[in-house]
PDB file of C-alpha atoms in Angstrom:
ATOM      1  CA  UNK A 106      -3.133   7.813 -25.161  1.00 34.00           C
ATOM      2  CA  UNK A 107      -1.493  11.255 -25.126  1.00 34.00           C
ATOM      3  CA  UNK A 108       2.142  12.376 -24.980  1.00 31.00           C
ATOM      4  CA  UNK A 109       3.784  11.286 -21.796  1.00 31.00           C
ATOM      5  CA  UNK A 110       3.960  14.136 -19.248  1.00 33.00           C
ATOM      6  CA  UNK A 111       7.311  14.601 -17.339  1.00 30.00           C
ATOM      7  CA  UNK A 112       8.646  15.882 -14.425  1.00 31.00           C
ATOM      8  CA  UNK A 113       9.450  19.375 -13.184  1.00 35.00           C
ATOM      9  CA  UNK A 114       8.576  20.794 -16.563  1.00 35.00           C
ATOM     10  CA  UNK A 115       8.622  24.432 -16.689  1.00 37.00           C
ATOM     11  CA  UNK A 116       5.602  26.271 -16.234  1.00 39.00           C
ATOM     12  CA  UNK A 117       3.740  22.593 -14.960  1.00 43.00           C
ATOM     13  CA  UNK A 118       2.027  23.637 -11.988  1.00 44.00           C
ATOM     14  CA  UNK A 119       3.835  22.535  -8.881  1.00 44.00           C
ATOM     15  CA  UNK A 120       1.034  20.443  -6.989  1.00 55.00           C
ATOM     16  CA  UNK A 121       0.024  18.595 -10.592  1.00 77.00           C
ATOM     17  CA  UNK A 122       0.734  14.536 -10.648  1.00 83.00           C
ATOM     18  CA  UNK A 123       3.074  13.270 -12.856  1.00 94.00           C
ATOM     19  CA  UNK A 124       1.820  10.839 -15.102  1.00 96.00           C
ATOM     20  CA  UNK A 125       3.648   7.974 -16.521  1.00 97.00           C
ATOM     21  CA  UNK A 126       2.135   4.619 -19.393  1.00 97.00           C
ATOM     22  CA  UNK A 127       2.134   1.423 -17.749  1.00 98.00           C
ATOM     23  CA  UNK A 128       3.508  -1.214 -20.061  1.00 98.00           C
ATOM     24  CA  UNK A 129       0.929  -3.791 -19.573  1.00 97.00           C
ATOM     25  CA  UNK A 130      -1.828  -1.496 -20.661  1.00 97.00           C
ATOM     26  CA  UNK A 131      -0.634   0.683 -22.471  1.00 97.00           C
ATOM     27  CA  UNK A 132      -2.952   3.184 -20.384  1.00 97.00           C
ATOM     28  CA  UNK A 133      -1.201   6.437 -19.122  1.00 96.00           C
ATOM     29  CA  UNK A 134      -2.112   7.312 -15.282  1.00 95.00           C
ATOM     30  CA  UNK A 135      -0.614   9.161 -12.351  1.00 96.00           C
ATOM     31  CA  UNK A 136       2.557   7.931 -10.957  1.00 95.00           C
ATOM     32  CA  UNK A 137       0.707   7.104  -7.942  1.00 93.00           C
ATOM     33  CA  UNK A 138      -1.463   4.479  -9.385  1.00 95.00           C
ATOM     34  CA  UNK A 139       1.588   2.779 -11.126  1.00 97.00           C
ATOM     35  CA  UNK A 140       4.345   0.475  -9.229  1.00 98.00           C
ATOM     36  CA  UNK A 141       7.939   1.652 -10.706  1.00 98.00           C
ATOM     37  CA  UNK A 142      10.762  -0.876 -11.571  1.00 98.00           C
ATOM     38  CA  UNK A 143      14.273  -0.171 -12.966  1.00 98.00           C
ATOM     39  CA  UNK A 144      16.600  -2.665 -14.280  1.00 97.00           C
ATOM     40  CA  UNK A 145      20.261  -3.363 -12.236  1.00 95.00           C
ATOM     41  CA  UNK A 146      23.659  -3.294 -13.219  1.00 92.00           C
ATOM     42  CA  UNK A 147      23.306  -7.308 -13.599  1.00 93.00           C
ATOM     43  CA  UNK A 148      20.285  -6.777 -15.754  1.00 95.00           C
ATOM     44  CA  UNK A 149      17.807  -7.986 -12.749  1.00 96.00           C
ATOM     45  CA  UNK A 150      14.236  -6.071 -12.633  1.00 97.00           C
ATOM     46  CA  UNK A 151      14.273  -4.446  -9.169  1.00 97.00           C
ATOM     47  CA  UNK A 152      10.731  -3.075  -7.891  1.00 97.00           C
ATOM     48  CA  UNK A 153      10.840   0.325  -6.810  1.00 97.00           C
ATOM     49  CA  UNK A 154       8.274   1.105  -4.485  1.00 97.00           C
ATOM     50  CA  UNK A 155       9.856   4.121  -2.807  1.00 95.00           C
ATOM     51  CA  UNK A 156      10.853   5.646  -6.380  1.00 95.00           C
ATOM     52  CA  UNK A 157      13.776   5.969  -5.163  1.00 95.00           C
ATOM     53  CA  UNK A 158      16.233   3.473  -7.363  1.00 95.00           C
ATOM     54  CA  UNK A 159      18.245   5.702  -9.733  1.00 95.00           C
ATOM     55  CA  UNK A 160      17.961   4.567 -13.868  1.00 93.00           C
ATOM     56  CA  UNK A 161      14.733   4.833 -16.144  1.00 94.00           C
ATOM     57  CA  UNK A 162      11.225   4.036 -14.674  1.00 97.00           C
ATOM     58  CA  UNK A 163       9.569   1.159 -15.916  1.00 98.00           C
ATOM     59  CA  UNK A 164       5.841   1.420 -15.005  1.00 98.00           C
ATOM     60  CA  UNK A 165       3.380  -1.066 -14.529  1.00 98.00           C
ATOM     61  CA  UNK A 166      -0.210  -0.087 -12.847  1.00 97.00           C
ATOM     62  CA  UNK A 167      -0.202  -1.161  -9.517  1.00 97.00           C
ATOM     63  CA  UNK A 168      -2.362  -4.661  -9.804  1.00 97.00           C
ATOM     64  CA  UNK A 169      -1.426  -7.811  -9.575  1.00 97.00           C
ATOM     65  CA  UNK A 170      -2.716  -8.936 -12.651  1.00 97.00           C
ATOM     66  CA  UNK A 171      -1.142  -6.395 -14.129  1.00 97.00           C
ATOM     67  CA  UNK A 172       2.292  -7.697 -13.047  1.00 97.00           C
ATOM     68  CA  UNK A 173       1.784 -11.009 -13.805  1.00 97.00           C
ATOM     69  CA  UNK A 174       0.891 -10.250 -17.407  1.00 97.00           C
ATOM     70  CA  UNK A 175       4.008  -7.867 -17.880  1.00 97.00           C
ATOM     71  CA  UNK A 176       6.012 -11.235 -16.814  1.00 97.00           C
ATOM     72  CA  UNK A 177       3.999 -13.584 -18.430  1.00 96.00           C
ATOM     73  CA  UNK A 178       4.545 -11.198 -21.743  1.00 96.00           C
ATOM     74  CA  UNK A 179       7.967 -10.568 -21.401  1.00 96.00           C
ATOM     75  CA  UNK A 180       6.740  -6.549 -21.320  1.00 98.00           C
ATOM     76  CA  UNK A 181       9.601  -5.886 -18.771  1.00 98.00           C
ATOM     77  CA  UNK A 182      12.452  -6.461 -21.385  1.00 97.00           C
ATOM     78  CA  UNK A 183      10.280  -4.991 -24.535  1.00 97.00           C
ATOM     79  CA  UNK A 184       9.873  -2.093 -22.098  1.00 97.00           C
ATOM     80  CA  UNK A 185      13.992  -2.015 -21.526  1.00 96.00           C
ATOM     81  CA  UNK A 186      14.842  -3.009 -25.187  1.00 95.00           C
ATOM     82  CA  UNK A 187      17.474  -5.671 -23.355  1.00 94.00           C
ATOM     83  CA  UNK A 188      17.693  -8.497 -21.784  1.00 94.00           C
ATOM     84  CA  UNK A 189      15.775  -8.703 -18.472  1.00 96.00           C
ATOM     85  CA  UNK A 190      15.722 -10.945 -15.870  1.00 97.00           C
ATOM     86  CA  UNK A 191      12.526 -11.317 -14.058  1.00 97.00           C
ATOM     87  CA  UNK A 192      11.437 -13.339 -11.177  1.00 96.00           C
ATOM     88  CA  UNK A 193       8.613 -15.875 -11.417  1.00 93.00           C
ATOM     89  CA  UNK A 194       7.415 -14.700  -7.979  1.00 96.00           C
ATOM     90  CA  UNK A 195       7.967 -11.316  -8.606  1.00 97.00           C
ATOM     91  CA  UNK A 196       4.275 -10.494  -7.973  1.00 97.00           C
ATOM     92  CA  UNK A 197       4.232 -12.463  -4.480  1.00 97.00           C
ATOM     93  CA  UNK A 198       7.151 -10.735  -3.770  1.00 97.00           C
ATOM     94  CA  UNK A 199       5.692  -6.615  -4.462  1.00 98.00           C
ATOM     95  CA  UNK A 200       2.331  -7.811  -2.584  1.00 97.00           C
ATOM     96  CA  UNK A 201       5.312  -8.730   0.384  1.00 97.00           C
ATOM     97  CA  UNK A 202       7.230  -5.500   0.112  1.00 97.00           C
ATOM     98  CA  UNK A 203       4.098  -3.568   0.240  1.00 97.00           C
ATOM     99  CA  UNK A 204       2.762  -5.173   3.261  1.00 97.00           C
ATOM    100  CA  UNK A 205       6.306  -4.173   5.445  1.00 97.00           C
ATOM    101  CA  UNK A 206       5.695  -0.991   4.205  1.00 97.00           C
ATOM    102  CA  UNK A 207       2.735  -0.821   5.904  1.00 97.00           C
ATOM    103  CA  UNK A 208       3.921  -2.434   8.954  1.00 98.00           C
ATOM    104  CA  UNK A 209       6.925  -0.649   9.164  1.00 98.00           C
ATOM    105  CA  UNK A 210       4.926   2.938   9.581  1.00 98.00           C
ATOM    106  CA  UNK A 211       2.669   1.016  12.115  1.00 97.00           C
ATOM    107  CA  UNK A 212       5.998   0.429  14.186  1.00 97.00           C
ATOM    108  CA  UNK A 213       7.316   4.040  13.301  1.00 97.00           C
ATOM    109  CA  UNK A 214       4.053   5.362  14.872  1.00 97.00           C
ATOM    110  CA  UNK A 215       4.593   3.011  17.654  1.00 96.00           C
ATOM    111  CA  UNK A 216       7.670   4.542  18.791  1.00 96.00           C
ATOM    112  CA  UNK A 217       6.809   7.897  18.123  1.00 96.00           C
ATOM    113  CA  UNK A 218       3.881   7.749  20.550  1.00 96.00           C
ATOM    114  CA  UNK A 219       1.686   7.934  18.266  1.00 97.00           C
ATOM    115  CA  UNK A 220      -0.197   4.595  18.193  1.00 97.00           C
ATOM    116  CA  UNK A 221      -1.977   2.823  20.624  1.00 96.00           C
ATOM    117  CA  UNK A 222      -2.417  -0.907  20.943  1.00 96.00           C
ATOM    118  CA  UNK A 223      -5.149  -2.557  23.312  1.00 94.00           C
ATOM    119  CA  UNK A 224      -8.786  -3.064  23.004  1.00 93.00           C
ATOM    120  CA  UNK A 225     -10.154  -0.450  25.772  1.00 93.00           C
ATOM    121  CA  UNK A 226      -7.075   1.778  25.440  1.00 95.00           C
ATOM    122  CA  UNK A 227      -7.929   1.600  21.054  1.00 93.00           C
ATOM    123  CA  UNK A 228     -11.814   1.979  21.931  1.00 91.00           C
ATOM    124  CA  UNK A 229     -11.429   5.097  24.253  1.00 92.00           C
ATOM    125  CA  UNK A 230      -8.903   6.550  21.803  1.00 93.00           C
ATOM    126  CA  UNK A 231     -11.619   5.988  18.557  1.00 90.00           C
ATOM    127  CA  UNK A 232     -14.088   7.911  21.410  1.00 89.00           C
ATOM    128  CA  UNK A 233     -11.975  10.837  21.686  1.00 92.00           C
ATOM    129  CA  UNK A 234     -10.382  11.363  18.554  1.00 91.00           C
ATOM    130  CA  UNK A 235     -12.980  11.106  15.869  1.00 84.00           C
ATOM    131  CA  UNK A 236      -9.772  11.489  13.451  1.00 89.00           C
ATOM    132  CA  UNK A 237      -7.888   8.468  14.315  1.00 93.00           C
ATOM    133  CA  UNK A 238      -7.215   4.957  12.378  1.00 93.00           C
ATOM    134  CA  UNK A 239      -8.787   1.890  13.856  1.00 92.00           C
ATOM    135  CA  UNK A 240      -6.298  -1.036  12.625  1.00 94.00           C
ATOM    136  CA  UNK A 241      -8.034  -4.602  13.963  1.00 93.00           C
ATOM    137  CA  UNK A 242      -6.240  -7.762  12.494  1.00 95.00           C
ATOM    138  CA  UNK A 243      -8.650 -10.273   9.947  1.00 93.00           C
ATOM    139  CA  UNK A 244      -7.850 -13.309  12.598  1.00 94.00           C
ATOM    140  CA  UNK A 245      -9.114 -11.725  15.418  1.00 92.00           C
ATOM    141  CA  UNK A 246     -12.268 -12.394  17.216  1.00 88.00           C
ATOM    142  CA  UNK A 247     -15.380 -10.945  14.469  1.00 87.00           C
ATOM    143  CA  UNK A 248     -17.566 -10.139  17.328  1.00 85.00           C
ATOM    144  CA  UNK A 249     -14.963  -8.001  18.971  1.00 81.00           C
ATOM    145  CA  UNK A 250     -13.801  -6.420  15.672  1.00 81.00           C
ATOM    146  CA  UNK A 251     -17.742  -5.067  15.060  1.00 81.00           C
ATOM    147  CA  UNK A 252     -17.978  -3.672  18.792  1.00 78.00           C
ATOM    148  CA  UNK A 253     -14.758  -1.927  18.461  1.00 78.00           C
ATOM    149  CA  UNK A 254     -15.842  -0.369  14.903  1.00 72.00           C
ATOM    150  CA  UNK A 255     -19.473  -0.079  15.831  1.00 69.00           C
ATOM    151  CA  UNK A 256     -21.151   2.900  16.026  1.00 52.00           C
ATOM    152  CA  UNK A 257     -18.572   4.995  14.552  1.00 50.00           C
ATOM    153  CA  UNK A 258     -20.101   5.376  11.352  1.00 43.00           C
ATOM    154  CA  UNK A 259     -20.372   9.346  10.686  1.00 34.00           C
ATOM    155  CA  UNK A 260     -17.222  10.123  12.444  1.00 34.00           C
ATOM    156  CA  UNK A 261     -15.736  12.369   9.785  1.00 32.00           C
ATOM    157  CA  UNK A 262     -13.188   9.765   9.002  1.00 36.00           C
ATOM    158  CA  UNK A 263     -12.449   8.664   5.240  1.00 39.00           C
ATOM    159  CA  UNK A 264     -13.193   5.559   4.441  1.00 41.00           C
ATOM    160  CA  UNK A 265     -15.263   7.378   1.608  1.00 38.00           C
ATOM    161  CA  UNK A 266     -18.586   6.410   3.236  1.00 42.00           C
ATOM    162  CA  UNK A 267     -18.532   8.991   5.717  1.00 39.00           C
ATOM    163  CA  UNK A 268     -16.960   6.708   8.591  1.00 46.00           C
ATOM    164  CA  UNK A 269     -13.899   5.870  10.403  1.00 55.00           C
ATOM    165  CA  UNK A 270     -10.975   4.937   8.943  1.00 71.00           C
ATOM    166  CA  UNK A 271     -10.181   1.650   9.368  1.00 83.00           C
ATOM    167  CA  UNK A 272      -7.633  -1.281   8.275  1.00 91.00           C
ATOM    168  CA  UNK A 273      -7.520  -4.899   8.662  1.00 90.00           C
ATOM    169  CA  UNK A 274      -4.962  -5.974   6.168  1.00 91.00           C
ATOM    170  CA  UNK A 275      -2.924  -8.076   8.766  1.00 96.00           C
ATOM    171  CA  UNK A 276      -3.147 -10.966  10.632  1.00 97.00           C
ATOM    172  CA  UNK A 277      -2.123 -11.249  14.516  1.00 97.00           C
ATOM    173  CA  UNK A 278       1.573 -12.340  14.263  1.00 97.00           C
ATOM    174  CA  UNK A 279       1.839  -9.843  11.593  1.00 97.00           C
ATOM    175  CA  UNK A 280       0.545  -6.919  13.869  1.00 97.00           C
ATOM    176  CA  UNK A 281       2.207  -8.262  16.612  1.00 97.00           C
ATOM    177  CA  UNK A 282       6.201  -8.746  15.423  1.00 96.00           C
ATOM    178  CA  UNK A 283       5.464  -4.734  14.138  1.00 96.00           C
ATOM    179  CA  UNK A 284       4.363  -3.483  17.238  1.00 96.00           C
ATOM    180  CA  UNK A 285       6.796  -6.066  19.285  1.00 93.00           C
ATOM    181  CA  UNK A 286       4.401  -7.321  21.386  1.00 92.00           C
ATOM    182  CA  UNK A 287       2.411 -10.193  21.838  1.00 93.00           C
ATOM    183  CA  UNK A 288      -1.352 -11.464  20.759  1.00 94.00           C
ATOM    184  CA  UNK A 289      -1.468  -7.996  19.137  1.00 96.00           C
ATOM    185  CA  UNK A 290      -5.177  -7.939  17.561  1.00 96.00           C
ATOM    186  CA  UNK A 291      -6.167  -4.085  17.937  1.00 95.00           C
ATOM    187  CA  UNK A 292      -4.668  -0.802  17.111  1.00 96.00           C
ATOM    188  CA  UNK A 293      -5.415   2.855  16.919  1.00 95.00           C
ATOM    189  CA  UNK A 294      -3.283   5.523  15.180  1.00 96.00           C
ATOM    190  CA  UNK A 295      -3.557   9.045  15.688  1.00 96.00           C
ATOM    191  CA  UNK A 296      -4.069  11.160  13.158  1.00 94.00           C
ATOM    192  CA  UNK A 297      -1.238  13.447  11.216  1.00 94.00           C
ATOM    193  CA  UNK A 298       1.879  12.802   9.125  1.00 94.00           C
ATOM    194  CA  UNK A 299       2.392   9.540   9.783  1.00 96.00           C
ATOM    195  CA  UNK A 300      -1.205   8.381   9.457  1.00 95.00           C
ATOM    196  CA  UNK A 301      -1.728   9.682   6.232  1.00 95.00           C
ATOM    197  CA  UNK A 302       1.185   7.938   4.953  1.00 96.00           C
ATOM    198  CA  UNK A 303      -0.321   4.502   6.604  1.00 96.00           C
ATOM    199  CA  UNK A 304      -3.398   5.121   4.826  1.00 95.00           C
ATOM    200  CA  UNK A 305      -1.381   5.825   1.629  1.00 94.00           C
ATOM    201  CA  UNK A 306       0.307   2.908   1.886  1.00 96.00           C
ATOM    202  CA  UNK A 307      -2.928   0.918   2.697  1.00 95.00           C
ATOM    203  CA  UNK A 308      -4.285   1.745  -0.337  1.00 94.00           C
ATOM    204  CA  UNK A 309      -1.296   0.769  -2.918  1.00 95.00           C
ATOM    205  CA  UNK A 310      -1.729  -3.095  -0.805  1.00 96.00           C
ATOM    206  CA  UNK A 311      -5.611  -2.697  -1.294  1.00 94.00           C
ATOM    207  CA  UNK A 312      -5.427  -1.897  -5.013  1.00 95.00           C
ATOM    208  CA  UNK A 313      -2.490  -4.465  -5.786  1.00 97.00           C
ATOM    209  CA  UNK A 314      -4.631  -6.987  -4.085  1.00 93.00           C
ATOM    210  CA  UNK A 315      -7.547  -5.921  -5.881  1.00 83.00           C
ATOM    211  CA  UNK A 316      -9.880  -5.885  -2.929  1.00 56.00           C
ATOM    212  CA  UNK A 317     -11.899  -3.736  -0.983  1.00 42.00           C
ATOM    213  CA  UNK A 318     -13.113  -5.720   2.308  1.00 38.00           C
ATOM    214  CA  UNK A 319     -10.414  -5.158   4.238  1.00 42.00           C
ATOM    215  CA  UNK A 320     -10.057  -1.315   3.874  1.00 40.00           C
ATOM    216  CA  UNK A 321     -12.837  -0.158   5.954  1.00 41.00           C
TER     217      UNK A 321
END
């Protein structure tokens, strides 16, 4: 579909995405809709979430299915023209490393001040900062997730609706070893920096999941 674009090219416009073929596919697509994976010394596949691993890119786009049929297809070694090995579980274990991701930022934001965790202290937060993140866990109590998030449709957030922002990815426990505290069920994050990288973040979990419900 088109010769590969690469990066830093001269004359390539500085704030233009990268775009790289995903093997499974065989669909080219920004780098940021793709999950990269390089092959170690020992000839393991190693996901790459950060892009950060020296050695060539594989790319695969960032859904599960998508994964599962590079593995199930033996793409990963066509891909590398050599032998490959390739976890079974590999899939589980992206959908796992993207979740910490997410957490970890949560806990970042924690200890730079910038989150808030408690249901009247996240409610009058949501009240004064239009901006902010609402982050409720799944498990929690429904009724209390809908007051918290009610009535904040039009808010200027970006859920793409015209509403708050708002995540609930994560369970309890999950929420509340992040945050190191106990019974942890709501959150708010201010935004900036940090909150747009959450979001980002979010959103690569969302897609690999292939769901929608619980990115509000």
């Amino acid at each position: 579909m088109g010769q590969l674009a690469t990066l830093a090219r001269p004359g390539k416009a500085a704030d233009e995405t990268p775009v790289r073929r995903c093997i499974a596919t065989g669909d080219t697509m920004p780098v940021d809709g793709l999950l990269r994976f390089v092959v170690g010394p020992e000839g393991q596949l190693c996901p790459d979430l950060g892009r950060e691993l020296p050695g060539r890119g594989i790319w695969v786009g960032g859904r599960r299915e998508l994964v599962e049929r590079a593995v199930k297809k033996r793409l990963f070694a066509r891909a590398a023209r050599s032998a490959v090995t390739v976890a079974e579980d590999l899939a589980e274990q992206i959908e796992g490393q993207l979740q910490r991701r997410c957490l970890a930022l949560l806990g970042l934001a924690r200890r730079a001040g910038q989150l808030t965790v408690g249901y009247e202290k996240v409610r009058a937060l949501l009240t004064a900062e239009p901006s902010a993140i609402a982050v409720t866990a799944h498990d929690g109590s429904l009724r209390g997730r809908q007051k918290l998030l009610s009535g904040l449709q039009g808010e200027g957030g970006d859920d793409g609706k015209g509403g708050r922002r708002g995540v609930t990815h994560f369970a309890i426990e999950e929420l509340s070893l992040a945050l190191g505290g106990e019974n942890v069920v709501h959150a708010a994050l201010r935004a900036g920096g940090l909150a747009d990288r959450f979001m980002g973040e979010c959103r690569r979990l969302e897609d690999f999941r292939h769901e929608t419900a619980r990115l509000a």
